[in-house]
mmCIF file of C-alpha atoms in Angstrom:
data_model
loop_
_atom_site.group_PDB
_atom_site.id
_atom_site.type_symbol
_atom_site.label_atom_id
_atom_site.label_comp_id
_atom_site.label_asym_id
_atom_site.label_seq_id
_atom_site.Cartn_x
_atom_site.Cartn_y
_atom_site.Cartn_z
ATOM 1 C CA UNK A 235 -40.711 22.887 -23.934
ATOM 2 C CA UNK A 236 -39.793 19.483 -22.073
ATOM 3 C CA UNK A 237 -36.455 17.878 -22.334
ATOM 4 C CA UNK A 238 -35.335 14.824 -20.269
ATOM 5 C CA UNK A 239 -32.062 12.957 -20.192
ATOM 6 C CA UNK A 240 -31.664 9.635 -18.509
ATOM 7 C CA UNK A 241 -34.685 9.981 -16.292
ATOM 8 C CA UNK A 242 -34.958 7.007 -13.843
ATOM 9 C CA UNK A 243 -37.194 5.903 -11.002
ATOM 10 C CA UNK A 244 -37.226 2.661 -8.876
ATOM 11 C CA UNK A 245 -39.617 1.489 -6.222
ATOM 12 C CA UNK A 246 -39.038 -1.108 -3.414
ATOM 13 C CA UNK A 247 -41.351 -4.072 -3.551
ATOM 14 C CA UNK A 248 -41.597 -7.379 -1.584
ATOM 15 C CA UNK A 249 -39.578 -9.290 -4.122
ATOM 16 C CA UNK A 250 -36.914 -6.608 -4.594
ATOM 17 C CA UNK A 251 -36.574 -3.386 -6.453
ATOM 18 C CA UNK A 252 -38.859 -2.519 -9.361
ATOM 19 C CA UNK A 253 -37.334 -0.194 -12.016
ATOM 20 C CA UNK A 254 -40.460 1.705 -13.207
ATOM 21 C CA UNK A 255 -38.551 4.120 -15.427
ATOM 22 C CA UNK A 256 -35.198 3.178 -16.855
ATOM 23 C CA UNK A 257 -33.359 6.036 -18.537
ATOM 24 C CA UNK A 258 -36.018 7.997 -20.454
ATOM 25 C CA UNK A 259 -34.870 10.563 -22.956
ATOM 26 C CA UNK A 260 -37.584 12.857 -24.357
ATOM 27 C CA UNK A 261 -37.899 16.062 -26.290
ATOM 28 C CA UNK A 262 -41.356 17.759 -26.563
ATOM 29 C CA UNK A 263 -41.591 20.957 -28.722
ATOM 30 C CA UNK A 264 -43.644 23.983 -27.783
ATOM 31 C CA UNK A 265 -47.195 23.969 -29.002
ATOM 32 C CA UNK A 266 -47.556 20.289 -29.753
ATOM 33 C CA UNK A 267 -49.719 17.580 -28.406
ATOM 34 C CA UNK A 268 -47.275 14.832 -27.257
ATOM 35 C CA UNK A 269 -48.744 11.371 -26.544
ATOM 36 C CA UNK A 270 -46.987 8.957 -24.065
ATOM 37 C CA UNK A 271 -48.354 5.555 -25.135
ATOM 38 C CA UNK A 272 -47.967 2.083 -23.410
ATOM 39 C CA UNK A 273 -49.674 -0.625 -21.485
ATOM 40 C CA UNK A 274 -50.608 -0.413 -17.756
ATOM 41 C CA UNK A 275 -47.583 -0.559 -15.614
ATOM 42 C CA UNK A 276 -45.274 0.546 -18.421
ATOM 43 C CA UNK A 277 -44.038 3.642 -16.606
ATOM 44 C CA UNK A 278 -46.284 6.274 -18.214
ATOM 45 C CA UNK A 279 -47.703 7.790 -15.029
ATOM 46 C CA UNK A 280 -44.442 7.513 -13.107
ATOM 47 C CA UNK A 281 -42.732 9.517 -15.781
ATOM 48 C CA UNK A 282 -45.522 12.114 -15.782
ATOM 49 C CA UNK A 283 -45.511 12.441 -12.013
ATOM 50 C CA UNK A 284 -41.740 12.998 -12.096
ATOM 51 C CA UNK A 285 -42.133 15.747 -14.709
ATOM 52 C CA UNK A 286 -44.967 17.361 -12.633
ATOM 53 C CA UNK A 287 -42.585 17.319 -9.511
ATOM 54 C CA UNK A 288 -44.936 14.908 -7.659
ATOM 55 C CA UNK A 289 -42.124 12.371 -7.093
ATOM 56 C CA UNK A 290 -38.364 12.899 -7.219
ATOM 57 C CA UNK A 291 -36.350 11.082 -9.840
ATOM 58 C CA UNK A 292 -33.649 8.743 -8.781
ATOM 59 C CA UNK A 293 -31.415 9.878 -11.634
ATOM 60 C CA UNK A 294 -31.325 11.952 -14.733
ATOM 61 C CA UNK A 295 -32.198 15.515 -15.533
ATOM 62 C CA UNK A 296 -35.184 17.431 -17.036
ATOM 63 C CA UNK A 297 -36.160 20.910 -17.863
ATOM 64 C CA UNK A 298 -39.912 22.000 -18.291
ATOM 65 C CA UNK A 299 -40.669 25.320 -19.837
ATOM 66 C CA UNK A 300 -37.143 26.497 -19.221
ATOM 67 C CA UNK A 301 -37.112 25.508 -15.447
ATOM 68 C CA UNK A 302 -34.834 22.848 -14.075
ATOM 69 C CA UNK A 303 -36.783 19.955 -12.537
ATOM 70 C CA UNK A 304 -34.281 19.211 -9.748
ATOM 71 C CA UNK A 305 -33.078 22.714 -8.844
ATOM 72 C CA UNK A 306 -36.257 24.703 -9.378
ATOM 73 C CA UNK A 307 -39.308 22.397 -8.749
ATOM 74 C CA UNK A 308 -41.315 25.339 -7.469
ATOM 75 C CA UNK A 309 -40.770 27.233 -10.668
ATOM 76 C CA UNK A 310 -41.734 24.198 -12.737
ATOM 77 C CA UNK A 311 -45.012 24.091 -10.766
ATOM 78 C CA UNK A 312 -45.762 27.701 -11.665
ATOM 79 C CA UNK A 313 -45.380 26.987 -15.362
ATOM 80 C CA UNK A 314 -47.355 23.705 -15.626
ATOM 81 C CA UNK A 315 -50.916 22.403 -15.171
ATOM 82 C CA UNK A 316 -51.578 18.869 -14.112
ATOM 83 C CA UNK A 317 -54.739 16.784 -14.454
ATOM 84 C CA UNK A 318 -54.679 13.531 -12.594
ATOM 85 C CA UNK A 319 -56.279 10.301 -13.823
ATOM 86 C CA UNK A 320 -58.576 10.203 -10.838
ATOM 87 C CA UNK A 321 -60.021 13.661 -11.268
ATOM 88 C CA UNK A 322 -60.195 16.557 -8.720
ATOM 89 C CA UNK A 323 -63.734 17.833 -8.519
ATOM 90 C CA UNK A 324 -65.420 18.087 -5.212
ATOM 91 C CA UNK A 325 -69.057 16.843 -5.000
ATOM 92 C CA UNK A 326 -70.419 19.571 -2.737
ATOM 93 C CA UNK A 327 -69.271 22.685 -4.675
ATOM 94 C CA UNK A 328 -69.930 24.043 -8.129
ATOM 95 C CA UNK A 329 -67.511 24.156 -11.162
ATOM 96 C CA UNK A 330 -67.483 27.944 -10.911
ATOM 97 C CA UNK A 331 -66.480 27.947 -7.275
ATOM 98 C CA UNK A 332 -63.720 25.408 -7.950
ATOM 99 C CA UNK A 333 -62.367 27.400 -10.825
ATOM 100 C CA UNK A 334 -62.232 30.595 -8.773
ATOM 101 C CA UNK A 335 -60.532 28.758 -5.905
ATOM 102 C CA UNK A 336 -57.983 27.152 -8.155
ATOM 103 C CA UNK A 337 -57.042 30.518 -9.657
ATOM 104 C CA UNK A 338 -56.764 32.038 -6.193
ATOM 105 C CA UNK A 339 -54.408 29.180 -5.166
ATOM 106 C CA UNK A 340 -51.999 30.404 -7.879
ATOM 107 C CA UNK A 341 -52.007 33.889 -6.447
ATOM 108 C CA UNK A 342 -54.483 35.454 -8.867
ATOM 109 C CA UNK A 343 -56.638 38.268 -7.353
ATOM 110 C CA UNK A 344 -60.336 37.751 -6.753
ATOM 111 C CA UNK A 345 -61.656 39.903 -9.637
ATOM 112 C CA UNK A 346 -59.312 38.310 -12.130
ATOM 113 C CA UNK A 347 -59.983 34.860 -10.812
ATOM 114 C CA UNK A 348 -63.717 35.389 -11.436
ATOM 115 C CA UNK A 349 -62.948 36.586 -14.985
ATOM 116 C CA UNK A 350 -60.845 33.535 -15.708
ATOM 117 C CA UNK A 351 -63.522 31.210 -14.379
ATOM 118 C CA UNK A 352 -66.040 32.936 -16.726
ATOM 119 C CA UNK A 353 -63.613 32.522 -19.660
ATOM 120 C CA UNK A 354 -62.973 28.845 -18.746
ATOM 121 C CA UNK A 355 -66.710 28.097 -18.438
ATOM 122 C CA UNK A 356 -67.218 29.530 -21.926
ATOM 123 C CA UNK A 357 -64.199 27.911 -23.420
ATOM 124 C CA UNK A 358 -65.099 24.346 -22.120
ATOM 125 C CA UNK A 359 -68.775 24.811 -22.611
ATOM 126 C CA UNK A 360 -69.637 24.371 -18.994
ATOM 127 C CA UNK A 361 -72.325 27.106 -18.828
ATOM 128 C CA UNK A 362 -75.391 24.800 -18.526
ATOM 129 C CA UNK A 363 -74.150 23.204 -15.279
ATOM 130 C CA UNK A 364 -71.344 25.437 -13.950
ATOM 131 C CA UNK A 365 -73.521 26.558 -10.948
ATOM 132 C CA UNK A 366 -74.733 23.058 -10.037
ATOM 133 C CA UNK A 367 -72.858 21.000 -7.468
ATOM 134 C CA UNK A 368 -70.376 18.646 -9.150
ATOM 135 C CA UNK A 369 -72.007 15.588 -7.789
ATOM 136 C CA UNK A 370 -74.793 16.100 -10.423
ATOM 137 C CA UNK A 371 -72.317 16.016 -13.354
ATOM 138 C CA UNK A 372 -71.849 13.154 -15.788
ATOM 139 C CA UNK A 373 -68.327 11.618 -16.307
ATOM 140 C CA UNK A 374 -67.611 13.723 -19.436
ATOM 141 C CA UNK A 375 -68.740 17.001 -17.683
ATOM 142 C CA UNK A 376 -66.485 16.211 -14.744
ATOM 143 C CA UNK A 377 -63.512 15.562 -17.023
ATOM 144 C CA UNK A 378 -63.999 18.871 -18.806
ATOM 145 C CA UNK A 379 -64.054 20.649 -15.410
ATOM 146 C CA UNK A 380 -60.865 18.758 -14.440
ATOM 147 C CA UNK A 381 -59.057 20.077 -17.479
ATOM 148 C CA UNK A 382 -60.466 23.551 -17.031
ATOM 149 C CA UNK A 383 -58.978 23.453 -13.477
ATOM 150 C CA UNK A 384 -55.601 22.358 -14.807
ATOM 151 C CA UNK A 385 -55.367 25.332 -17.170
ATOM 152 C CA UNK A 386 -57.076 28.119 -15.184
ATOM 153 C CA UNK A 387 -53.647 29.815 -14.450
ATOM 154 C CA UNK A 388 -52.599 29.730 -18.062
ATOM 155 C CA UNK A 389 -49.677 27.285 -17.867
ATOM 156 C CA UNK A 390 -47.199 26.813 -20.706
ATOM 157 C CA UNK A 391 -47.513 22.980 -20.433
ATOM 158 C CA UNK A 392 -50.381 20.898 -19.246
ATOM 159 C CA UNK A 393 -50.004 17.255 -18.287
ATOM 160 C CA UNK A 394 -53.048 15.027 -18.794
ATOM 161 C CA UNK A 395 -52.921 11.560 -17.341
ATOM 162 C CA UNK A 396 -55.342 9.207 -19.185
ATOM 163 C CA UNK A 397 -57.783 12.120 -19.785
ATOM 164 C CA UNK A 398 -60.560 10.056 -21.447
ATOM 165 C CA UNK A 399 -60.454 6.820 -19.457
ATOM 166 C CA UNK A 400 -64.066 5.602 -18.777
ATOM 167 C CA UNK A 401 -65.716 8.142 -21.061
ATOM 168 C CA UNK A 402 -68.280 7.239 -23.708
ATOM 169 C CA UNK A 403 -67.344 7.845 -27.362
ATOM 170 C CA UNK A 404 -69.185 11.132 -27.635
ATOM 171 C CA UNK A 405 -67.605 12.566 -24.536
ATOM 172 C CA UNK A 406 -64.174 11.465 -25.654
ATOM 173 C CA UNK A 407 -64.616 13.072 -29.043
ATOM 174 C CA UNK A 408 -65.660 16.364 -27.311
ATOM 175 C CA UNK A 409 -62.595 16.217 -24.996
ATOM 176 C CA UNK A 410 -60.399 15.674 -28.073
ATOM 177 C CA UNK A 411 -61.760 18.947 -29.503
ATOM 178 C CA UNK A 412 -60.981 20.713 -26.199
ATOM 179 C CA UNK A 413 -57.379 19.454 -26.224
ATOM 180 C CA UNK A 414 -56.905 20.580 -29.900
ATOM 181 C CA UNK A 415 -58.227 23.943 -28.794
ATOM 182 C CA UNK A 416 -55.565 24.230 -26.061
ATOM 183 C CA UNK A 417 -52.881 23.573 -28.686
ATOM 184 C CA UNK A 418 -54.371 26.232 -31.056
ATOM 185 C CA UNK A 419 -54.172 28.679 -28.207
ATOM 186 C CA UNK A 420 -50.332 27.990 -27.923
ATOM 187 C CA UNK A 421 -50.299 25.589 -25.023
ATOM 188 C CA UNK A 422 -48.168 22.352 -25.075
ATOM 189 C CA UNK A 423 -50.044 19.254 -24.143
ATOM 190 C CA UNK A 424 -48.371 16.145 -22.678
ATOM 191 C CA UNK A 425 -50.851 13.248 -22.316
ATOM 192 C CA UNK A 426 -50.638 9.702 -21.358
ATOM 193 C CA UNK A 427 -53.019 7.133 -22.941
ATOM 194 C CA UNK A 428 -53.438 3.431 -23.650
ATOM 195 C CA UNK A 429 -56.049 4.150 -26.323
ATOM 196 C CA UNK A 430 -54.386 3.566 -29.696
ATOM 197 C CA UNK A 431 -56.966 5.521 -31.779
ATOM 198 C CA UNK A 432 -56.656 8.493 -29.285
ATOM 199 C CA UNK A 433 -52.948 8.727 -29.803
ATOM 200 C CA UNK A 434 -53.282 8.241 -33.567
ATOM 201 C CA UNK A 435 -56.082 10.865 -33.945
ATOM 202 C CA UNK A 436 -54.967 13.406 -31.433
ATOM 203 C CA UNK A 437 -51.186 13.525 -31.094
ATOM 204 C CA UNK A 438 -48.589 15.353 -33.241
ATOM 205 C CA UNK A 439 -45.998 12.964 -31.984
ATOM 206 C CA UNK A 440 -46.010 9.962 -29.650
ATOM 207 C CA UNK A 441 -43.490 7.941 -27.732
ATOM 208 C CA UNK A 442 -44.128 4.314 -26.842
ATOM 209 C CA UNK A 443 -42.809 3.053 -23.463
ATOM 210 C CA UNK A 444 -42.598 -0.576 -22.374
ATOM 211 C CA UNK A 445 -41.103 -1.874 -19.122
ATOM 212 C CA UNK A 446 -39.815 1.699 -18.300
ATOM 213 C CA UNK A 447 -37.866 2.187 -21.560
ATOM 214 C CA UNK A 448 -38.744 3.969 -24.811
ATOM 215 C CA UNK A 449 -39.156 1.608 -27.667
ATOM 216 C CA UNK A 450 -40.340 4.054 -30.386
ATOM 217 C CA UNK A 451 -40.854 7.832 -30.911
ATOM 218 C CA UNK A 452 -42.116 9.925 -33.852
ATOM 219 C CA UNK A 453 -45.267 10.986 -35.542
ATOM 220 C CA UNK A 454 -48.025 8.331 -35.738
ATOM 221 C CA UNK A 455 -47.792 8.219 -39.503
ATOM 222 C CA UNK A 456 -43.865 7.877 -39.488
ATOM 223 C CA UNK A 457 -44.050 5.061 -36.972
ATOM 224 C CA UNK A 458 -46.611 3.205 -38.873
ATOM 225 C CA UNK A 459 -44.613 3.491 -42.119
ATOM 226 C CA UNK A 460 -41.852 1.538 -40.272
ATOM 227 C CA UNK A 461 -44.103 -1.535 -40.416
ATOM 228 C CA UNK A 462 -43.893 -2.411 -44.036
ATOM 229 C CA UNK A 463 -46.686 -4.087 -45.973
ATOM 230 C CA UNK A 464 -50.212 -4.812 -44.999
ATOM 231 C CA UNK A 465 -52.156 -6.540 -42.114
ATOM 232 C CA UNK A 466 -54.778 -9.209 -42.741
ATOM 233 C CA UNK A 467 -57.032 -10.127 -39.812
ATOM 234 C CA UNK A 468 -58.808 -13.481 -40.112
ATOM 235 C CA UNK A 469 -61.806 -14.583 -38.000
ATOM 236 C CA UNK A 470 -61.880 -18.324 -37.651
ATOM 237 C CA UNK A 471 -64.632 -19.425 -35.226
ATOM 238 C CA UNK A 472 -62.394 -21.401 -32.886
ATOM 239 C CA UNK A 473 -60.087 -22.844 -35.625
ATOM 240 C CA UNK A 474 -57.230 -20.430 -35.040
ATOM 241 C CA UNK A 475 -54.672 -22.971 -33.700
ATOM 242 C CA UNK A 476 -55.107 -25.167 -36.793
ATOM 243 C CA UNK A 477 -55.019 -22.240 -39.237
ATOM 244 C CA UNK A 478 -51.761 -20.970 -37.494
ATOM 245 C CA UNK A 479 -50.111 -24.301 -38.150
ATOM 246 C CA UNK A 480 -51.087 -24.064 -41.813
ATOM 247 C CA UNK A 481 -50.208 -20.454 -42.484
ATOM 248 C CA UNK A 482 -47.082 -20.010 -40.320
ATOM 249 C CA UNK A 483 -43.932 -20.244 -42.569
ATOM 250 C CA UNK A 484 -45.867 -19.654 -45.828
ATOM 251 C CA UNK A 485 -43.835 -17.374 -48.165
ATOM 252 C CA UNK A 486 -46.572 -14.778 -48.321
ATOM 253 C CA UNK A 487 -46.856 -14.471 -44.465
ATOM 254 C CA UNK A 488 -44.052 -12.468 -42.735
ATOM 255 C CA UNK A 489 -45.420 -12.650 -39.240
ATOM 256 C CA UNK A 490 -48.352 -14.254 -37.522
ATOM 257 C CA UNK A 491 -50.109 -13.412 -34.255
ATOM 258 C CA UNK A 492 -53.015 -15.150 -32.617
ATOM 259 C CA UNK A 493 -55.904 -12.833 -31.534
ATOM 260 C CA UNK A 494 -59.347 -13.348 -30.127
ATOM 261 C CA UNK A 495 -61.135 -15.966 -32.206
ATOM 262 C CA UNK A 496 -58.618 -15.524 -35.163
ATOM 263 C CA UNK A 497 -55.245 -14.540 -36.517
ATOM 264 C CA UNK A 498 -53.408 -11.324 -37.420
ATOM 265 C CA UNK A 499 -51.144 -11.780 -40.404
ATOM 266 C CA UNK A 500 -48.424 -9.373 -41.585
ATOM 267 C CA UNK A 501 -47.863 -9.676 -45.337
ATOM 268 C CA UNK A 502 -45.974 -7.818 -48.035
ATOM 269 C CA UNK A 503 -49.060 -7.287 -50.102
ATOM 270 C CA UNK A 504 -52.623 -7.865 -48.978
ATOM 271 C CA UNK A 505 -54.096 -8.166 -52.510
ATOM 272 C CA UNK A 506 -51.752 -10.960 -53.325
ATOM 273 C CA UNK A 507 -51.761 -12.742 -50.006
ATOM 274 C CA UNK A 508 -55.610 -12.922 -49.410
ATOM 275 C CA UNK A 509 -56.277 -15.429 -52.333
ATOM 276 C CA UNK A 510 -53.501 -17.668 -50.996
ATOM 277 C CA UNK A 511 -54.869 -17.507 -47.416
ATOM 278 C CA UNK A 512 -58.378 -18.400 -48.586
ATOM 279 C CA UNK A 513 -57.242 -21.324 -50.740
ATOM 280 C CA UNK A 514 -55.117 -22.673 -47.864
ATOM 281 C CA UNK A 515 -57.920 -22.533 -45.352
ATOM 282 C CA UNK A 516 -60.523 -23.845 -47.690
ATOM 283 C CA UNK A 517 -58.296 -26.721 -48.728
ATOM 284 C CA UNK A 518 -58.057 -27.689 -45.089
ATOM 285 C CA UNK A 519 -61.898 -27.488 -44.642
ATOM 286 C CA UNK A 520 -61.481 -24.529 -42.141
ATOM 287 C CA UNK A 521 -64.638 -22.374 -41.704
ATOM 288 C CA UNK A 522 -63.722 -18.673 -42.263
ATOM 289 C CA UNK A 523 -65.758 -16.190 -40.220
ATOM 290 C CA UNK A 524 -64.376 -12.957 -41.610
ATOM 291 C CA UNK A 525 -61.232 -11.565 -43.391
ATOM 292 C CA UNK A 526 -60.193 -7.940 -43.258
ATOM 293 C CA UNK A 527 -57.278 -5.908 -44.810
ATOM 294 C CA UNK A 528 -55.864 -2.753 -43.333
ATOM 295 C CA UNK A 529 -52.798 -0.735 -42.990
ATOM 296 C CA UNK A 530 -50.467 -1.025 -39.979
ATOM 297 C CA UNK A 531 -51.685 0.642 -36.719
ATOM 298 C CA UNK A 532 -49.816 1.873 -33.692
ATOM 299 C CA UNK A 533 -50.577 -1.472 -32.226
ATOM 300 C CA UNK A 534 -48.761 -3.142 -35.038
ATOM 301 C CA UNK A 535 -45.785 -0.840 -34.222
ATOM 302 C CA UNK A 536 -45.912 -1.906 -30.659
ATOM 303 C CA UNK A 537 -45.987 -5.593 -31.741
ATOM 304 C CA UNK A 538 -43.056 -5.079 -34.012
ATOM 305 C CA UNK A 539 -41.040 -3.320 -31.253
ATOM 306 C CA UNK A 540 -41.852 -5.576 -28.313
ATOM 307 C CA UNK A 541 -43.157 -8.883 -29.737
ATOM 308 C CA UNK A 542 -46.655 -8.517 -28.225
ATOM 309 C CA UNK A 543 -49.816 -6.643 -28.782
ATOM 310 C CA UNK A 544 -50.746 -3.562 -26.814
ATOM 311 C CA UNK A 545 -54.326 -4.384 -27.048
ATOM 312 C CA UNK A 546 -53.754 -7.619 -25.093
ATOM 313 C CA UNK A 547 -52.560 -5.491 -22.196
#
């Protein structure tokens, strides 16, 4: 459904040229939720805006839903939906009015536009507030309207730029259900996010981008399996520097990373490593606040690929 080869984009800045996207190759299959994961400034939104024909690539090629990005941008626009990070609702009109107008902008007749608005209101559970002005909506309600606007013309692909940024956990979970429903109806969903748990829970496949280049691509489970062993997180109540000196280089610690008020340790086997960690810290008289064992996460994948934590960004 989406295929890119060598996609590039640079911008001029005061100190020279900034390479925002540096040769991105992507393949997104029909009917999947594809997540584009990375820190702020990594090139996620620039890539998405190129695929949505909002900015012109400096180099490379892409096809979206069978249409050539460079030769037929108008045809690409007919086949896609786009939901910007900043939202698109107007304060002074209702969701129903916006949905009808959006459908009309895609050349849909008045009667059918009203029918599609009714269907979208039912599908996204907007009925309780669809005829109130948008200025009365909560953040989660506005975001549901945003996505309804993006798919009112039944696109083959919908691009969602940071769809749940700023939402409370309940609104975020509700929006995840809506995205899964779009996939179940046959739509391909391409979303950018910097929420690790969102990419892990929602996406069929993810690509991780850093400094404009892809560093990993695959299913969340497959990427996490690339990080062998276990992860031990130790809370140290301000004693992290001293503990790092003691634990770094120990045979049971493969990698060590400072985190807020503690350490993250990558070990071959947590059950074996934890007793050694406890004895080492206790022997040095260091106060242990907490210790947790878990399997590698997408943040651990990012750390392995780039040398730093995505959460820090």
